[in-house]
Amino acid sequence: MALVDTKVSLSDIFLRPFEESDLEDHVTIVNSNTVSEFCSWNPMGKEEALNGLLYFIYAHPWFRAICVKDRPIGYVSVEQGKGSYRCRGEIGYVVGSAYWRQGIATHAVKMVISSIFSELQGLERLQALIVVENLRSQRVAEKTGFIREGVLRKYWILKGASRGLPGTWSSIAFSKLIPLNFAMLLYLGHPSINSYNLLRE
C-alpha cells in the first residue's frame, strides 16, 4: 500500500517495533530520493528494504516505527554506545516525505526523549549528528531541546563526498549547568518542570 498525503493529528501518532506486515509501507518510506538525500543509504526497492528489515531493523536494539493508526510513516532509532561509551546514545529519525511539515518528527523525538533515559540503563547523553545542509532535521533537534555543540568538519563520507556536520546536537548537555538528578527528571517529563523554558535560558 502506498502512503497517502494527508493531514495527521499528532494525537494519532505512536511508536512501536517494526513488523513483517510493514514491508510495503517501509518500502514507500525508503524508496525516495527526497527522504534518503541526507541519509547513509540510497533509495531502496522491495528486496533491499526487506533485507534491511531482516538484518538491520529487527536486529537493532532500539528501532521504532513512527505510526499513524498503526501504519508506519517513518522511524526513529537510538544506538547506545558500548562499554565506556554506554553513557551516550545517538538518535536518528526519518519521516516519509508525504508527511513532512506537520511536526511529526518533532513529536516522535519528544516521545523518545520522555522515556529513553529510563529505558536504556546508563544513558546520560543523547546526541544527533546531522549533515550541515539538512536544515529540516536541525530544526527538529532544536525544537526538541537539543543544544548545538559545534561543527564536526570532514567527519564522514556520505555517498562519495565528505560532509561537515553541524552537531553534535545534545539533549543532555545542559546537565553540566544544573544537577544531574534534576536533568533526568526534566527529560522524564516531570510535571513540575518546564523543560523548554529551561533550555532557552
PDB file of C-alpha atoms in Angstrom:
ATOM      1  CA  MET A   1       0.000   0.000   0.000  1.00  0.00           C
ATOM      2  CA  ALA A   2       1.234   3.481  -0.801  1.00  0.00           C
ATOM      3  CA  LEU A   3       1.332   6.256   1.748  1.00  0.00           C
ATOM      4  CA  VAL A   4      -1.359   8.889   1.303  1.00  0.00           C
ATOM      5  CA  ASP A   5      -0.608  12.589   1.530  1.00  0.00           C
ATOM      6  CA  THR A   6      -2.990  13.624   4.290  1.00  0.00           C
ATOM      7  CA  LYS A   7      -3.223  15.789   7.362  1.00  0.00           C
ATOM      8  CA  VAL A   8      -2.277  13.941  10.540  1.00  0.00           C
ATOM      9  CA  SER A   9      -3.431  14.576  14.083  1.00  0.00           C
ATOM     10  CA  LEU A  10      -0.420  14.334  16.394  1.00  0.00           C
ATOM     11  CA  SER A  11      -2.612  12.523  18.918  1.00  0.00           C
ATOM     12  CA  ASP A  12      -2.811   9.595  16.458  1.00  0.00           C
ATOM     13  CA  ILE A  13       0.974   9.089  16.418  1.00  0.00           C
ATOM     14  CA  PHE A  14       2.617   6.301  18.402  1.00  0.00           C
ATOM     15  CA  LEU A  15       5.837   4.291  18.303  1.00  0.00           C
ATOM     16  CA  ARG A  16       6.178   0.514  18.043  1.00  0.00           C
ATOM     17  CA  PRO A  17       8.641  -2.092  16.742  1.00  0.00           C
ATOM     18  CA  PHE A  18       8.519  -2.862  13.016  1.00  0.00           C
ATOM     19  CA  GLU A  19       6.573  -5.962  11.966  1.00  0.00           C
ATOM     20  CA  GLU A  20       6.781  -8.167   8.880  1.00  0.00           C
ATOM     21  CA  SER A  21       3.459  -6.787   7.658  1.00  0.00           C
ATOM     22  CA  ASP A  22       5.025  -3.302   7.495  1.00  0.00           C
ATOM     23  CA  LEU A  23       7.165  -4.116   4.455  1.00  0.00           C
ATOM     24  CA  GLU A  24       5.113  -2.224   1.852  1.00  0.00           C
ATOM     25  CA  ASP A  25       4.951   0.914   3.972  1.00  0.00           C
ATOM     26  CA  HIS A  26       8.660   0.580   4.749  1.00  0.00           C
ATOM     27  CA  VAL A  27       9.425   0.436   1.014  1.00  0.00           C
ATOM     28  CA  THR A  28       7.392   3.580   0.429  1.00  0.00           C
ATOM     29  CA  ILE A  29       9.379   5.426   3.097  1.00  0.00           C
ATOM     30  CA  VAL A  30      12.874   4.376   1.993  1.00  0.00           C
ATOM     31  CA  ASN A  31      12.384   4.247  -1.786  1.00  0.00           C
ATOM     32  CA  SER A  32      12.622   8.028  -2.098  1.00  0.00           C
ATOM     33  CA  ASN A  33      15.411  10.312  -3.298  1.00  0.00           C
ATOM     34  CA  THR A  34      13.963  13.121  -1.207  1.00  0.00           C
ATOM     35  CA  VAL A  35      13.923  11.147   2.036  1.00  0.00           C
ATOM     36  CA  SER A  36      17.319   9.496   1.520  1.00  0.00           C
ATOM     37  CA  GLU A  37      19.152  12.666   0.410  1.00  0.00           C
ATOM     38  CA  PHE A  38      20.990  13.158   3.719  1.00  0.00           C
ATOM     39  CA  CYS A  39      20.931   9.522   4.864  1.00  0.00           C
ATOM     40  CA  SER A  40      23.738   6.994   4.544  1.00  0.00           C
ATOM     41  CA  TRP A  41      21.567   4.775   2.312  1.00  0.00           C
ATOM     42  CA  ASN A  42      20.258   5.235  -1.225  1.00  0.00           C
ATOM     43  CA  PRO A  43      16.616   4.673  -2.260  1.00  0.00           C
ATOM     44  CA  MET A  44      15.707   1.006  -1.792  1.00  0.00           C
ATOM     45  CA  GLY A  45      13.475  -1.318  -3.764  1.00  0.00           C
ATOM     46  CA  LYS A  46      11.431  -4.078  -2.172  1.00  0.00           C
ATOM     47  CA  GLU A  47      14.234  -6.657  -1.938  1.00  0.00           C
ATOM     48  CA  GLU A  48      16.711  -4.232  -0.379  1.00  0.00           C
ATOM     49  CA  ALA A  49      14.068  -2.937   2.012  1.00  0.00           C
ATOM     50  CA  LEU A  50      13.221  -6.500   3.079  1.00  0.00           C
ATOM     51  CA  ASN A  51      16.892  -7.223   3.753  1.00  0.00           C
ATOM     52  CA  GLY A  52      17.043  -4.028   5.782  1.00  0.00           C
ATOM     53  CA  LEU A  53      14.115  -5.185   7.886  1.00  0.00           C
ATOM     54  CA  LEU A  54      15.505  -8.671   8.419  1.00  0.00           C
ATOM     55  CA  TYR A  55      19.174  -7.930   9.043  1.00  0.00           C
ATOM     56  CA  PHE A  56      19.237  -4.391  10.433  1.00  0.00           C
ATOM     57  CA  ILE A  57      15.933  -3.180  11.832  1.00  0.00           C
ATOM     58  CA  TYR A  58      14.874  -6.430  13.533  1.00  0.00           C
ATOM     59  CA  ALA A  59      18.373  -6.866  14.952  1.00  0.00           C
ATOM     60  CA  HIS A  60      18.614  -3.277  16.196  1.00  0.00           C
ATOM     61  CA  PRO A  61      18.278  -2.911  19.996  1.00  0.00           C
ATOM     62  CA  TRP A  62      16.074   0.209  19.779  1.00  0.00           C
ATOM     63  CA  PHE A  63      14.372   0.896  16.434  1.00  0.00           C
ATOM     64  CA  ARG A  64      10.743   2.040  16.294  1.00  0.00           C
ATOM     65  CA  ALA A  65       8.218   2.702  13.551  1.00  0.00           C
ATOM     66  CA  ILE A  66       6.505   6.086  13.722  1.00  0.00           C
ATOM     67  CA  CYS A  67       2.889   5.080  13.146  1.00  0.00           C
ATOM     68  CA  VAL A  68      -0.384   6.805  12.353  1.00  0.00           C
ATOM     69  CA  LYS A  69      -3.308   4.486  13.070  1.00  0.00           C
ATOM     70  CA  ASP A  70      -0.874   1.536  13.069  1.00  0.00           C
ATOM     71  CA  ARG A  71       0.679   2.361   9.666  1.00  0.00           C
ATOM     72  CA  PRO A  72       4.390   3.248   9.623  1.00  0.00           C
ATOM     73  CA  ILE A  73       5.121   6.649   8.103  1.00  0.00           C
ATOM     74  CA  GLY A  74       8.701   6.905   9.365  1.00  0.00           C
ATOM     75  CA  TYR A  75      11.070   5.642  12.012  1.00  0.00           C
ATOM     76  CA  VAL A  76      13.225   6.703  14.922  1.00  0.00           C
ATOM     77  CA  SER A  77      16.193   4.830  16.387  1.00  0.00           C
ATOM     78  CA  VAL A  78      18.605   5.162  19.286  1.00  0.00           C
ATOM     79  CA  GLU A  79      22.016   3.483  19.236  1.00  0.00           C
ATOM     80  CA  GLN A  80      23.588   3.267  22.685  1.00  0.00           C
ATOM     81  CA  GLY A  81      27.361   3.115  22.982  1.00  0.00           C
ATOM     82  CA  LYS A  82      29.176   0.071  24.332  1.00  0.00           C
ATOM     83  CA  GLY A  83      31.435  -0.262  27.360  1.00  0.00           C
ATOM     84  CA  SER A  84      32.921   3.082  28.365  1.00  0.00           C
ATOM     85  CA  TYR A  85      30.660   4.797  25.818  1.00  0.00           C
ATOM     86  CA  ARG A  86      27.362   3.418  27.157  1.00  0.00           C
ATOM     87  CA  CYS A  87      26.635   6.809  28.753  1.00  0.00           C
ATOM     88  CA  ARG A  88      25.773   8.234  25.330  1.00  0.00           C
ATOM     89  CA  GLY A  89      23.356   7.328  22.585  1.00  0.00           C
ATOM     90  CA  GLU A  90      22.803   8.593  19.052  1.00  0.00           C
ATOM     91  CA  ILE A  91      19.308   9.287  17.766  1.00  0.00           C
ATOM     92  CA  GLY A  92      18.210   9.179  14.136  1.00  0.00           C
ATOM     93  CA  TYR A  93      14.810   9.889  12.613  1.00  0.00           C
ATOM     94  CA  VAL A  94      13.118   9.741   9.206  1.00  0.00           C
ATOM     95  CA  VAL A  95       9.577  10.612   8.108  1.00  0.00           C
ATOM     96  CA  GLY A  96       8.089   9.836   4.687  1.00  0.00           C
ATOM     97  CA  SER A  97       8.019  12.986   2.548  1.00  0.00           C
ATOM     98  CA  ALA A  98       4.213  12.882   2.164  1.00  0.00           C
ATOM     99  CA  TYR A  99       4.019  13.659   5.884  1.00  0.00           C
ATOM    100  CA  TRP A 100       6.569  16.471   6.145  1.00  0.00           C
ATOM    101  CA  ARG A 101       5.799  19.901   7.648  1.00  0.00           C
ATOM    102  CA  GLN A 102       3.288  18.597  10.169  1.00  0.00           C
ATOM    103  CA  GLY A 103       5.523  18.373  13.233  1.00  0.00           C
ATOM    104  CA  ILE A 104       5.546  14.576  13.159  1.00  0.00           C
ATOM    105  CA  ALA A 105       9.307  14.076  13.560  1.00  0.00           C
ATOM    106  CA  THR A 106       9.359  16.650  16.367  1.00  0.00           C
ATOM    107  CA  HIS A 107       6.503  14.878  18.136  1.00  0.00           C
ATOM    108  CA  ALA A 108       8.145  11.459  17.748  1.00  0.00           C
ATOM    109  CA  VAL A 109      11.504  12.682  19.085  1.00  0.00           C
ATOM    110  CA  LYS A 110       9.759  14.214  22.106  1.00  0.00           C
ATOM    111  CA  MET A 111       8.129  10.838  22.736  1.00  0.00           C
ATOM    112  CA  VAL A 112      11.548   9.171  22.666  1.00  0.00           C
ATOM    113  CA  ILE A 113      13.127  11.737  24.989  1.00  0.00           C
ATOM    114  CA  SER A 114      10.316  11.288  27.520  1.00  0.00           C
ATOM    115  CA  SER A 115      11.307   7.685  28.245  1.00  0.00           C
ATOM    116  CA  ILE A 116      14.645   6.723  26.685  1.00  0.00           C
ATOM    117  CA  PHE A 117      16.785   7.646  29.703  1.00  0.00           C
ATOM    118  CA  SER A 118      14.843   5.214  31.864  1.00  0.00           C
ATOM    119  CA  GLU A 119      14.665   2.527  29.161  1.00  0.00           C
ATOM    120  CA  LEU A 120      18.404   2.341  28.404  1.00  0.00           C
ATOM    121  CA  GLN A 121      20.462   1.665  31.502  1.00  0.00           C
ATOM    122  CA  GLY A 122      23.404   4.029  31.989  1.00  0.00           C
ATOM    123  CA  LEU A 123      22.342   6.503  29.285  1.00  0.00           C
ATOM    124  CA  GLU A 124      23.158  10.102  30.254  1.00  0.00           C
ATOM    125  CA  ARG A 125      23.582  11.816  26.890  1.00  0.00           C
ATOM    126  CA  LEU A 126      21.546  11.682  23.694  1.00  0.00           C
ATOM    127  CA  GLN A 127      23.129  13.165  20.576  1.00  0.00           C
ATOM    128  CA  ALA A 128      22.296  13.647  16.913  1.00  0.00           C
ATOM    129  CA  LEU A 129      24.837  14.010  14.098  1.00  0.00           C
ATOM    130  CA  ILE A 130      23.171  15.984  11.315  1.00  0.00           C
ATOM    131  CA  VAL A 131      24.608  16.946   7.923  1.00  0.00           C
ATOM    132  CA  VAL A 132      25.126  20.715   7.624  1.00  0.00           C
ATOM    133  CA  GLU A 133      22.763  21.019   4.668  1.00  0.00           C
ATOM    134  CA  ASN A 134      19.950  19.098   6.392  1.00  0.00           C
ATOM    135  CA  LEU A 135      18.134  22.107   7.812  1.00  0.00           C
ATOM    136  CA  ARG A 136      14.857  20.272   8.477  1.00  0.00           C
ATOM    137  CA  SER A 137      16.491  17.763  10.806  1.00  0.00           C
ATOM    138  CA  GLN A 138      18.380  20.565  12.538  1.00  0.00           C
ATOM    139  CA  ARG A 139      15.086  22.337  13.256  1.00  0.00           C
ATOM    140  CA  VAL A 140      13.641  19.134  14.724  1.00  0.00           C
ATOM    141  CA  ALA A 141      16.644  18.856  17.041  1.00  0.00           C
ATOM    142  CA  GLU A 142      16.312  22.472  18.156  1.00  0.00           C
ATOM    143  CA  LYS A 143      12.559  22.213  18.756  1.00  0.00           C
ATOM    144  CA  THR A 144      13.037  19.171  20.982  1.00  0.00           C
ATOM    145  CA  GLY A 145      15.626  20.837  23.210  1.00  0.00           C
ATOM    146  CA  PHE A 146      18.896  19.636  21.707  1.00  0.00           C
ATOM    147  CA  ILE A 147      21.825  22.038  22.122  1.00  0.00           C
ATOM    148  CA  ARG A 148      24.146  22.703  19.189  1.00  0.00           C
ATOM    149  CA  GLU A 149      27.722  21.963  20.230  1.00  0.00           C
ATOM    150  CA  GLY A 150      29.650  22.640  17.030  1.00  0.00           C
ATOM    151  CA  VAL A 151      30.584  21.523  13.535  1.00  0.00           C
ATOM    152  CA  LEU A 152      32.499  18.280  13.044  1.00  0.00           C
ATOM    153  CA  ARG A 153      34.344  19.093   9.834  1.00  0.00           C
ATOM    154  CA  LYS A 154      35.016  16.349   7.265  1.00  0.00           C
ATOM    155  CA  TYR A 155      33.505  13.956   9.760  1.00  0.00           C
ATOM    156  CA  TRP A 156      32.289  11.205   7.462  1.00  0.00           C
ATOM    157  CA  ILE A 157      31.911  10.193   3.831  1.00  0.00           C
ATOM    158  CA  LEU A 158      28.314  10.477   2.631  1.00  0.00           C
ATOM    159  CA  LYS A 159      27.661   8.979  -0.806  1.00  0.00           C
ATOM    160  CA  GLY A 160      31.158   9.707  -2.047  1.00  0.00           C
ATOM    161  CA  ALA A 161      31.634  13.214  -0.639  1.00  0.00           C
ATOM    162  CA  SER A 162      32.965  14.272   2.747  1.00  0.00           C
ATOM    163  CA  ARG A 163      30.456  16.386   4.635  1.00  0.00           C
ATOM    164  CA  GLY A 164      30.781  18.589   7.665  1.00  0.00           C
ATOM    165  CA  LEU A 165      28.193  18.007  10.373  1.00  0.00           C
ATOM    166  CA  PRO A 166      26.611  20.810  12.415  1.00  0.00           C
ATOM    167  CA  GLY A 167      26.350  18.700  15.549  1.00  0.00           C
ATOM    168  CA  THR A 168      26.810  17.033  17.909  1.00  0.00           C
ATOM    169  CA  TRP A 169      23.433  18.220  18.978  1.00  0.00           C
ATOM    170  CA  SER A 170      22.792  17.074  22.512  1.00  0.00           C
ATOM    171  CA  SER A 171      19.683  16.904  24.622  1.00  0.00           C
ATOM    172  CA  ILE A 172      21.632  16.189  27.793  1.00  0.00           C
ATOM    173  CA  ALA A 173      24.477  18.719  27.531  1.00  0.00           C
ATOM    174  CA  PHE A 174      22.654  21.160  29.795  1.00  0.00           C
ATOM    175  CA  SER A 175      23.163  18.726  32.665  1.00  0.00           C
ATOM    176  CA  LYS A 176      26.530  20.462  33.092  1.00  0.00           C
ATOM    177  CA  LEU A 177      24.592  23.557  34.156  1.00  0.00           C
ATOM    178  CA  ILE A 178      22.119  22.017  36.614  1.00  0.00           C
ATOM    179  CA  PRO A 179      22.232  18.979  38.941  1.00  0.00           C
ATOM    180  CA  LEU A 180      22.053  15.704  37.016  1.00  0.00           C
ATOM    181  CA  ASN A 181      19.110  14.346  39.013  1.00  0.00           C
ATOM    182  CA  PHE A 182      17.136  17.478  38.049  1.00  0.00           C
ATOM    183  CA  ALA A 183      18.095  16.997  34.409  1.00  0.00           C
ATOM    184  CA  MET A 184      16.891  13.415  34.478  1.00  0.00           C
ATOM    185  CA  LEU A 185      13.539  14.449  35.955  1.00  0.00           C
ATOM    186  CA  LEU A 186      13.239  17.050  33.231  1.00  0.00           C
ATOM    187  CA  TYR A 187      13.831  14.518  30.471  1.00  0.00           C
ATOM    188  CA  LEU A 188      11.467  12.044  32.028  1.00  0.00           C
ATOM    189  CA  GLY A 189       8.726  14.645  31.678  1.00  0.00           C
ATOM    190  CA  HIS A 190       8.332  15.523  35.376  1.00  0.00           C
ATOM    191  CA  PRO A 191       5.095  17.579  35.581  1.00  0.00           C
ATOM    192  CA  SER A 192       6.623  20.267  37.803  1.00  0.00           C
ATOM    193  CA  ILE A 193       9.365  21.206  35.315  1.00  0.00           C
ATOM    194  CA  ASN A 194       9.049  23.261  32.144  1.00  0.00           C
ATOM    195  CA  SER A 195      11.927  21.833  30.096  1.00  0.00           C
ATOM    196  CA  TYR A 196      11.510  24.150  27.135  1.00  0.00           C
ATOM    197  CA  ASN A 197      11.709  27.350  29.178  1.00  0.00           C
ATOM    198  CA  LEU A 198      14.760  25.998  30.987  1.00  0.00           C
ATOM    199  CA  LEU A 199      16.539  25.101  27.780  1.00  0.00           C
ATOM    200  CA  ARG A 200      16.001  28.564  26.333  1.00  0.00           C
ATOM    201  CA  GLU A 201      17.632  30.247  29.334  1.00  0.00           C
TER     202      GLU A 201
END
